[in-house]
C-alpha cells in the first residue's frame, strides 16, 4: 500500500462497510480494513431490525436522525439490489406487541410523546382484533400492538455482504485480516495505520468504525468515546413456513423462514456466551406471542455485543487536533445504515460530517458526566 | 441437583469402558446417550441382536457383548434416550428427555462422542438412495437390513472392506466395489511397516488381508484406483460413473454408498473452546489431550474416536484410562498395575494406525471439491459460491456462514465444516490449522422452543 | 430400492405404522428410517431451499437429511426415532408447518 487512499475506513462491520460503500460510490478511492474470521463482530450477531418506535424519545436530534434513516432504507435496499443482485429483504410495518392493557397504555403515551416532539412517523395502536387481522395465530395473552409505517427489517448478513460487494464494484479496496492497532499522522503522508505486524496503510482521511475496538484507536487521535459492551442473546429456530409478515420487536421471521427470538440486554463484559435462563426466557416470550412455535427446534443460540456509549447515543465526531480523522459509532448499525451509506459516507470522503447532528459529537455532556 | 463424580457422554466403547471402571471403583457416575441402549455406532444393537445377525457381523462386533454386560453390572447410572444438548465449563451438562430439560453437575466430564464419517462430496452425493457405508452398516446391525439389488460400494478404508465382507457373509453377492484408494500408497507404505509389525499391529493387518482375500475369492468385482466418481439418477436406480487412468466406466445399480474413513466428532469439545490440533496423517482435527486424556478445558476428558481415530478396542481402553485418571483425582485407590497394563495395551493396539492412515489417506479433493458440488447439504451451497466469496475477500468459515448461510442449517455445520475449512485453506494458501473453523454453539442436540419455554429454573 | 430383512417379520407380528396413510409393518427395534427403507421408501423429504428430494445419508443422527413428520410434529430425524405402532409418518415438504401460527401460508 504505497499510495495514500482518499479515505481509510477501519472496521468492516455494518457501519464501516456502509460508510466505505457510500464513499466509494461517490468516487473516492477508499480502503476498507477488516479483521479476520474471528472477531467481536456485532454485525454478525445482529437481530436485523430497522427500529424507530420510541428511539430518541429524550433526544429529538437522535429521533429525527433515526426516522430519516428509516425513510431512506427502501432506497438503499433498492440500490443495493440493483448494484449487486442481492435482495437484502427490507420489509416495513413494524409491530411492537403488547401483552397487557397496561403495556398498551404505555405505547399510547409513547406515541403521544413522539407526536409532540414532531416525529415524522406514523404509529397507530391496534387492539387485539385488529392485530389478528394482520397476524393470525397470536396467543391469548396478546392484547394488541403498536404498528408503524417506517419500522422495518432487513437481513443484516445480506446487507453486509451487499455493501461489501457493492463497495468493491465501485472500485473500493478491501483488506481483510488487518487488525489496526496504531494510528499516526504526518503532514506529508497523512494518516498512517499499522497493525501489530507493523504493516502500514496510508490515507488522506480516516474514519474509525471499529466497534468495541474504537476506544483504543480513537484515543490515538484525541477522542474518548468510552464505549462499553452490552450483551444481547438471540436464539434462532429451524425453517418454519411463513406466518409472520411484519417485523416485530422480540420476534422476527427471516425470509428463509427461520425465527429469531431476542434479544436480551445484559452487562456480561466481553463474553459472547449464552445462558439457559436467558434462552428459556426468550422462548417463553416467543411461545406467548405465537403458541405454535413450541414445536420449532432451536438451531443456534448466541450472544453478541452491542456497542454502547455512556448515554446510549451514537457518536459522530472529528478529531480537533487531526482534521480529517473521524469517529463513527452506534449500536444501531442496521437502522442507521441507510444514512451512513447514502449521506455520511460521501461526506466523509469530502472531509466533513455532512448532516450528522452536532449534538452527537463526543464532547457532549452525556459522555463526560461531571 | 446432585453432584456426580463423573458424567460420561456417549455410550460407545469409550463411554462404556469409562463408566464401568468408574462405577466399579465406587465413583458416582452418570452415562448419557441418545440411543436406546449401549454400544455406540460400532456395537449398535449389541444387546438385542439375534444370533444369526451377530455371526454375520463377526467377532469384533461380538466383543461388545461382555462389555455391555460389564457396564450393566457396574452400578453406573444409565440415561439412554437422553440428549446432552449443552455442556458448560465447570461440569454442567444439560440433558433433555421425554420429561423435559434438566442440568446435571459433575466434578469431571468424560466426552466419548465417537466419530462420524468423513463427508464424501461428489456429484450426486445428496440423491435419495445414496448413503454412507457406515449408515448401511448401522441398518445391518440395528435393523438387520440388507440392500436389495445391485449395490455399489465406493471409497476406501477399513470399513469399506469390512462392510463388503459382511454383505458376503449375509449372502449378498451383487455388490460392486469402486475402490478410490491410491494404488501408490501401498508402495510407499514401507516407512510405517516396522511400527505396524509391533504390538497388536499384525492382527489389524491380518484382518485387512483376510477381508481382501474373502472378497477376491467370492469373485466380487473390484474397480481399483477409481477417480472422478459421479452419481446420477437413472429410472428407479442410479448410475455411477468413474474413471481409472482416464478410461471412463459406468455402473447401473439400485443403490450406492460412499465412505472415505471416519473423523472425530468434535462439536462438543469445540463448543467448550477446547484447543484443537490438525493431524496431517489422519487429515482431521482432534482435541489436544495429555497422557491422561485430559483436554485443555479443566476437568474434561476425551476418550475414544472423539479424540482421534483408533477403533473400538482403543476406545474401550482409552475410556478405562480416563476413568483411572479421574479416580486418581477423586482420591480413590486404583491398582497401579491396571493403569500400566491399560496404557501398554492401548499402545499395542495403536501400532498399525500410522500404516493404515498412510494407506487410506484421503485425496485432497475431498476437502476442496470441484465448484459444482454441493458443500453444505442443508442450505444447498456449492463449492463454487464458496470459492467466489473467498476470492472476494471473505475472511474464513464464519464469514462464509454469514454471507452464504453454509453451516447455518439443522446439522449445524457438522457435514460442511471440514469443507469450509478446506476451501479456505486452498483459496488462501493456508495450512488447515490456520484456516479457521465454524464457531460451535449449543444446542448440540435437538431442543425445541417448547422444551426451553417449559424450563423455569436452574 | 427396498431392503431385505435378515430376520423376516414374524407372521403374527401386527406392529404397523402409517406412512402417508399407507400401513407399513415393522419389527421391534426398528427406527422409523429403517421401517421406511425396508418398505422401499427412499425419498423422505423435499428441501426447503430448492425442493430437492432427499433421503437418509448418515443414519446416525448427524446429518438431518432423514427429516419426516411424525404424529404431526415435523422435522423429526427418522433415523433416531424408534418406530411405534400406530405412528403417523409423513414426508417433510419444505419448511415445517407445525410451528407456523395458523399453519403458515407456503
mmCIF file of N, CA, C and O in Angstrom, chain A residues 88-151:
data_model
loop_
_atom_site.group_PDB
_atom_site.id
_atom_site.type_symbol
_atom_site.label_atom_id
_atom_site.label_comp_id
_atom_site.label_asym_id
_atom_site.label_seq_id
_atom_site.Cartn_x
_atom_site.Cartn_y
_atom_site.Cartn_z
ATOM 1 N N UNK A 88 -31.706 -7.578 0.035
ATOM 2 C CA UNK A 88 -31.429 -7.554 1.473
ATOM 3 C C UNK A 88 -32.709 -7.745 2.276
ATOM 4 O O UNK A 88 -32.666 -7.828 3.500
ATOM 5 N N UNK A 89 -33.864 -7.803 1.596
ATOM 6 C CA UNK A 89 -35.111 -8.195 2.258
ATOM 7 C C UNK A 89 -35.728 -7.122 3.126
ATOM 8 O O UNK A 89 -36.316 -7.439 4.158
ATOM 9 N N UNK A 90 -35.643 -5.853 2.725
ATOM 10 C CA UNK A 90 -36.298 -4.813 3.532
ATOM 11 C C UNK A 90 -37.805 -5.031 3.522
ATOM 12 O O UNK A 90 -38.398 -5.337 2.485
ATOM 13 N N UNK A 91 -38.412 -4.896 4.666
ATOM 14 C CA UNK A 91 -39.853 -5.062 4.803
ATOM 15 C C UNK A 91 -40.295 -4.150 5.930
ATOM 16 O O UNK A 91 -39.663 -4.135 6.994
ATOM 17 N N UNK A 92 -41.348 -3.362 5.719
ATOM 18 C CA UNK A 92 -41.782 -2.392 6.731
ATOM 19 C C UNK A 92 -42.982 -2.880 7.512
ATOM 20 O O UNK A 92 -43.378 -4.038 7.418
ATOM 21 N N UNK A 93 -43.573 -1.970 8.276
ATOM 22 C CA UNK A 93 -44.786 -2.292 9.030
ATOM 23 C C UNK A 93 -44.507 -2.931 10.372
ATOM 24 O O UNK A 93 -45.123 -3.933 10.729
ATOM 25 N N UNK A 94 -43.587 -2.342 11.111
ATOM 26 C CA UNK A 94 -43.108 -2.953 12.353
ATOM 27 C C UNK A 94 -44.127 -2.948 13.475
ATOM 28 O O UNK A 94 -44.845 -1.970 13.692
ATOM 29 N N UNK A 95 -44.203 -4.067 14.175
ATOM 30 C CA UNK A 95 -45.137 -4.240 15.284
ATOM 31 C C UNK A 95 -44.384 -4.311 16.609
ATOM 32 O O UNK A 95 -43.352 -4.969 16.708
ATOM 33 N N UNK A 96 -44.933 -3.633 17.599
ATOM 34 C CA UNK A 96 -44.469 -3.864 18.972
ATOM 35 C C UNK A 96 -45.636 -4.491 19.716
ATOM 36 O O UNK A 96 -46.660 -3.852 19.927
ATOM 37 N N UNK A 97 -45.483 -5.753 20.092
ATOM 38 C CA UNK A 97 -46.586 -6.470 20.729
ATOM 39 C C UNK A 97 -46.789 -6.011 22.171
ATOM 40 O O UNK A 97 -45.816 -5.741 22.884
ATOM 41 N N UNK A 98 -48.039 -5.957 22.595
ATOM 42 C CA UNK A 98 -48.361 -5.656 23.985
ATOM 43 C C UNK A 98 -49.079 -6.864 24.577
ATOM 44 O O UNK A 98 -50.025 -7.364 23.977
ATOM 45 N N UNK A 99 -48.598 -7.302 25.741
ATOM 46 C CA UNK A 99 -49.205 -8.485 26.346
ATOM 47 C C UNK A 99 -50.151 -8.135 27.488
ATOM 48 O O UNK A 99 -50.560 -9.003 28.257
ATOM 49 N N UNK A 100 -50.467 -6.854 27.639
ATOM 50 C CA UNK A 100 -51.448 -6.470 28.666
ATOM 51 C C UNK A 100 -52.001 -5.102 28.296
ATOM 52 O O UNK A 100 -51.438 -4.395 27.463
ATOM 53 N N UNK A 101 -53.114 -4.736 28.948
ATOM 54 C CA UNK A 101 -53.687 -3.407 28.712
ATOM 55 C C UNK A 101 -52.732 -2.334 29.203
ATOM 56 O O UNK A 101 -52.615 -1.267 28.604
ATOM 57 N N UNK A 102 -52.026 -2.618 30.294
ATOM 58 C CA UNK A 102 -51.075 -1.640 30.832
ATOM 59 C C UNK A 102 -49.998 -1.329 29.794
ATOM 60 O O UNK A 102 -49.612 -0.178 29.584
ATOM 61 N N UNK A 103 -49.522 -2.399 29.128
ATOM 62 C CA UNK A 103 -48.499 -2.180 28.107
ATOM 63 C C UNK A 103 -49.052 -1.352 26.956
ATOM 64 O O UNK A 103 -48.353 -0.534 26.366
ATOM 65 N N UNK A 104 -50.317 -1.607 26.634
ATOM 66 C CA UNK A 104 -50.922 -0.849 25.547
ATOM 67 C C UNK A 104 -51.009 0.639 25.916
ATOM 68 O O UNK A 104 -50.770 1.511 25.088
ATOM 69 N N UNK A 105 -51.294 0.908 27.190
ATOM 70 C CA UNK A 105 -51.355 2.301 27.644
ATOM 71 C C UNK A 105 -49.983 2.958 27.553
ATOM 72 O O UNK A 105 -49.850 4.116 27.177
ATOM 73 N N UNK A 106 -48.949 2.190 27.885
ATOM 74 C CA UNK A 106 -47.580 2.726 27.762
ATOM 75 C C UNK A 106 -47.285 3.092 26.313
ATOM 76 O O UNK A 106 -46.671 4.114 26.031
ATOM 77 N N UNK A 107 -47.715 2.233 25.410
ATOM 78 C CA UNK A 107 -47.464 2.518 23.985
ATOM 79 C C UNK A 107 -48.213 3.774 23.573
ATOM 80 O O UNK A 107 -47.709 4.591 22.818
ATOM 81 N N UNK A 108 -49.447 3.916 24.094
ATOM 82 C CA UNK A 108 -50.245 5.077 23.736
ATOM 83 C C UNK A 108 -49.510 6.365 24.155
ATOM 84 O O UNK A 108 -49.419 7.322 23.394
ATOM 85 N N UNK A 109 -48.921 6.339 25.357
ATOM 86 C CA UNK A 109 -48.190 7.508 25.854
ATOM 87 C C UNK A 109 -46.969 7.776 24.977
ATOM 88 O O UNK A 109 -46.648 8.928 24.649
ATOM 89 N N UNK A 110 -46.313 6.716 24.570
ATOM 90 C CA UNK A 110 -45.107 6.867 23.744
ATOM 91 C C UNK A 110 -45.450 7.489 22.393
ATOM 92 O O UNK A 110 -44.735 8.359 21.884
ATOM 93 N N UNK A 111 -46.563 7.057 21.830
ATOM 94 C CA UNK A 111 -46.990 7.607 20.539
ATOM 95 C C UNK A 111 -47.274 9.105 20.691
ATOM 96 O O UNK A 111 -46.867 9.928 19.855
ATOM 97 N N UNK A 112 -47.931 9.480 21.805
ATOM 98 C CA UNK A 112 -48.253 10.887 22.034
ATOM 99 C C UNK A 112 -46.984 11.728 22.154
ATOM 100 O O UNK A 112 -46.882 12.817 21.589
ATOM 101 N N UNK A 113 -46.009 11.187 22.880
ATOM 102 C CA UNK A 113 -44.754 11.947 23.054
ATOM 103 C C UNK A 113 -44.032 12.095 21.729
ATOM 104 O O UNK A 113 -43.448 13.128 21.430
ATOM 105 N N UNK A 114 -44.038 11.028 20.910
ATOM 106 C CA UNK A 114 -43.368 11.097 19.616
ATOM 107 C C UNK A 114 -44.025 12.176 18.751
ATOM 108 O O UNK A 114 -43.348 12.966 18.097
ATOM 109 N N UNK A 115 -45.360 12.208 18.811
ATOM 110 C CA UNK A 115 -46.087 13.190 18.008
ATOM 111 C C UNK A 115 -45.761 14.600 18.512
ATOM 112 O O UNK A 115 -45.512 15.516 17.710
ATOM 113 N N UNK A 116 -45.739 14.746 19.837
ATOM 114 C CA UNK A 116 -45.468 16.066 20.423
ATOM 115 C C UNK A 116 -44.088 16.567 20.026
ATOM 116 O O UNK A 116 -43.870 17.767 19.847
ATOM 117 N N UNK A 117 -43.150 15.641 19.888
ATOM 118 C CA UNK A 117 -41.783 16.045 19.531
ATOM 119 C C UNK A 117 -41.637 16.245 18.023
ATOM 120 O O UNK A 117 -40.537 16.501 17.533
ATOM 121 N N UNK A 118 -42.718 16.100 17.292
ATOM 122 C CA UNK A 118 -42.686 16.355 15.854
ATOM 123 C C UNK A 118 -42.091 15.221 15.042
ATOM 124 O O UNK A 118 -41.607 15.444 13.929
ATOM 125 N N UNK A 119 -42.103 14.009 15.587
ATOM 126 C CA UNK A 119 -41.542 12.859 14.863
ATOM 127 C C UNK A 119 -42.319 12.585 13.583
ATOM 128 O O UNK A 119 -43.541 12.465 13.608
ATOM 129 N N UNK A 120 -41.606 12.515 12.469
ATOM 130 C CA UNK A 120 -42.235 12.348 11.162
ATOM 131 C C UNK A 120 -42.481 10.857 10.903
ATOM 132 O O UNK A 120 -41.924 10.256 9.992
ATOM 133 N N UNK A 121 -43.306 10.268 11.762
ATOM 134 C CA UNK A 121 -43.542 8.826 11.679
ATOM 135 C C UNK A 121 -44.984 8.562 12.089
ATOM 136 O O UNK A 121 -45.527 9.258 12.952
ATOM 137 N N UNK A 122 -45.606 7.608 11.417
ATOM 138 C CA UNK A 122 -46.991 7.297 11.734
ATOM 139 C C UNK A 122 -47.006 6.030 12.580
ATOM 140 O O UNK A 122 -46.554 4.977 12.141
ATOM 141 N N UNK A 123 -47.489 6.152 13.806
ATOM 142 C CA UNK A 123 -47.599 4.967 14.668
ATOM 143 C C UNK A 123 -49.049 4.852 15.101
ATOM 144 O O UNK A 123 -49.634 5.820 15.569
ATOM 145 N N UNK A 124 -49.634 3.690 14.909
ATOM 146 C CA UNK A 124 -51.011 3.527 15.385
ATOM 147 C C UNK A 124 -51.074 2.372 16.370
ATOM 148 O O UNK A 124 -50.236 1.473 16.358
ATOM 149 N N UNK A 125 -52.095 2.461 17.215
ATOM 150 C CA UNK A 125 -52.258 1.435 18.237
ATOM 151 C C UNK A 125 -53.367 0.490 17.793
ATOM 152 O O UNK A 125 -54.469 0.924 17.481
ATOM 153 N N UNK A 126 -53.038 -0.800 17.749
ATOM 154 C CA UNK A 126 -54.019 -1.795 17.319
ATOM 155 C C UNK A 126 -54.555 -2.541 18.533
ATOM 156 O O UNK A 126 -53.790 -2.876 19.440
ATOM 157 N N UNK A 127 -55.841 -2.830 18.515
ATOM 158 C CA UNK A 127 -56.358 -3.715 19.558
ATOM 159 C C UNK A 127 -56.205 -5.157 19.079
ATOM 160 O O UNK A 127 -55.758 -5.419 17.966
ATOM 161 N N UNK A 128 -56.575 -6.070 19.941
ATOM 162 C CA UNK A 128 -56.343 -7.480 19.643
ATOM 163 C C UNK A 128 -57.001 -7.917 18.331
ATOM 164 O O UNK A 128 -56.390 -8.625 17.530
ATOM 165 N N UNK A 129 -58.231 -7.470 18.106
ATOM 166 C CA UNK A 129 -58.930 -7.921 16.898
ATOM 167 C C UNK A 129 -58.270 -7.386 15.637
ATOM 168 O O UNK A 129 -58.107 -8.111 14.652
ATOM 169 N N UNK A 130 -57.879 -6.105 15.694
ATOM 170 C CA UNK A 130 -57.214 -5.513 14.522
ATOM 171 C C UNK A 130 -55.883 -6.214 14.267
ATOM 172 O O UNK A 130 -55.497 -6.469 13.124
ATOM 173 N N UNK A 131 -55.197 -6.544 15.360
ATOM 174 C CA UNK A 131 -53.898 -7.221 15.211
ATOM 175 C C UNK A 131 -54.076 -8.608 14.597
ATOM 176 O O UNK A 131 -53.285 -9.033 13.749
ATOM 177 N N UNK A 132 -55.134 -9.293 15.004
ATOM 178 C CA UNK A 132 -55.344 -10.646 14.470
ATOM 179 C C UNK A 132 -55.626 -10.645 12.977
ATOM 180 O O UNK A 132 -55.363 -11.631 12.291
ATOM 181 N N UNK A 133 -56.163 -9.532 12.481
ATOM 182 C CA UNK A 133 -56.344 -9.425 11.033
ATOM 183 C C UNK A 133 -54.988 -9.459 10.331
ATOM 184 O O UNK A 133 -54.847 -10.055 9.265
ATOM 185 N N UNK A 134 -54.014 -8.792 10.949
ATOM 186 C CA UNK A 134 -52.676 -8.727 10.348
ATOM 187 C C UNK A 134 -51.880 -9.986 10.609
ATOM 188 O O UNK A 134 -51.152 -10.477 9.750
ATOM 189 N N UNK A 135 -51.970 -10.472 11.827
ATOM 190 C CA UNK A 135 -51.127 -11.580 12.277
ATOM 191 C C UNK A 135 -51.994 -12.623 12.963
ATOM 192 O O UNK A 135 -52.167 -12.578 14.180
ATOM 193 N N UNK A 136 -52.535 -13.563 12.216
ATOM 194 C CA UNK A 136 -53.312 -14.603 12.880
ATOM 195 C C UNK A 136 -52.374 -15.501 13.686
ATOM 196 O O UNK A 136 -51.186 -15.561 13.397
ATOM 197 N N UNK A 137 -52.924 -16.145 14.675
ATOM 198 C CA UNK A 137 -52.087 -17.089 15.415
ATOM 199 C C UNK A 137 -51.432 -16.521 16.649
ATOM 200 O O UNK A 137 -50.641 -17.203 17.292
ATOM 201 N N UNK A 138 -51.765 -15.266 17.007
ATOM 202 C CA UNK A 138 -51.195 -14.740 18.244
ATOM 203 C C UNK A 138 -51.829 -15.431 19.436
ATOM 204 O O UNK A 138 -52.968 -15.897 19.373
ATOM 205 N N UNK A 139 -51.073 -15.476 20.520
ATOM 206 C CA UNK A 139 -51.531 -16.163 21.713
ATOM 207 C C UNK A 139 -52.627 -15.390 22.422
ATOM 208 O O UNK A 139 -52.839 -14.199 22.155
ATOM 209 N N UNK A 140 -53.328 -16.068 23.342
ATOM 210 C CA UNK A 140 -54.467 -15.450 24.018
ATOM 211 C C UNK A 140 -54.100 -14.241 24.882
ATOM 212 O O UNK A 140 -54.954 -13.405 25.152
ATOM 213 N N UNK A 141 -52.823 -14.155 25.299
ATOM 214 C CA UNK A 141 -52.455 -13.034 26.170
ATOM 215 C C UNK A 141 -52.142 -11.759 25.408
ATOM 216 O O UNK A 141 -51.996 -10.695 26.009
ATOM 217 N N UNK A 142 -51.978 -11.880 24.086
ATOM 218 C CA UNK A 142 -51.556 -10.698 23.330
ATOM 219 C C UNK A 142 -52.726 -9.725 23.226
ATOM 220 O O UNK A 142 -53.789 -10.054 22.699
ATOM 221 N N UNK A 143 -52.512 -8.507 23.763
ATOM 222 C CA UNK A 143 -53.606 -7.547 23.881
ATOM 223 C C UNK A 143 -53.668 -6.596 22.700
ATOM 224 O O UNK A 143 -54.657 -5.896 22.519
ATOM 225 N N UNK A 144 -52.623 -6.551 21.925
ATOM 226 C CA UNK A 144 -52.595 -5.618 20.799
ATOM 227 C C UNK A 144 -51.165 -5.310 20.430
ATOM 228 O O UNK A 144 -50.244 -6.032 20.817
ATOM 229 N N UNK A 145 -50.973 -4.249 19.663
ATOM 230 C CA UNK A 145 -49.620 -3.881 19.244
ATOM 231 C C UNK A 145 -49.642 -2.457 18.748
ATOM 232 O O UNK A 145 -50.695 -1.931 18.375
ATOM 233 N N UNK A 146 -48.477 -1.843 18.747
ATOM 234 C CA UNK A 146 -48.350 -0.592 18.018
ATOM 235 C C UNK A 146 -47.735 -0.930 16.672
ATOM 236 O O UNK A 146 -46.887 -1.816 16.572
ATOM 237 N N UNK A 147 -48.188 -0.232 15.642
ATOM 238 C CA UNK A 147 -47.760 -0.518 14.271
ATOM 239 C C UNK A 147 -47.247 0.772 13.669
ATOM 240 O O UNK A 147 -47.907 1.802 13.745
ATOM 241 N N UNK A 148 -46.055 0.720 13.092
ATOM 242 C CA UNK A 148 -45.552 1.936 12.453
ATOM 243 C C UNK A 148 -45.235 1.658 11.001
ATOM 244 O O UNK A 148 -44.871 0.543 10.624
ATOM 245 N N UNK A 149 -45.381 2.709 10.194
ATOM 246 C CA UNK A 149 -45.128 2.542 8.766
ATOM 247 C C UNK A 149 -43.644 2.405 8.473
ATOM 248 O O UNK A 149 -43.254 1.773 7.502
ATOM 249 N N UNK A 150 -42.795 2.977 9.316
ATOM 250 C CA UNK A 150 -41.377 3.047 8.966
ATOM 251 C C UNK A 150 -40.524 1.953 9.605
ATOM 252 O O UNK A 150 -39.453 1.641 9.102
ATOM 253 N N UNK A 151 -40.966 1.424 10.735
ATOM 254 C CA UNK A 151 -40.167 0.359 11.348
ATOM 255 C C UNK A 151 -40.087 -0.806 10.378
ATOM 256 O O UNK A 151 -41.077 -1.188 9.775
#
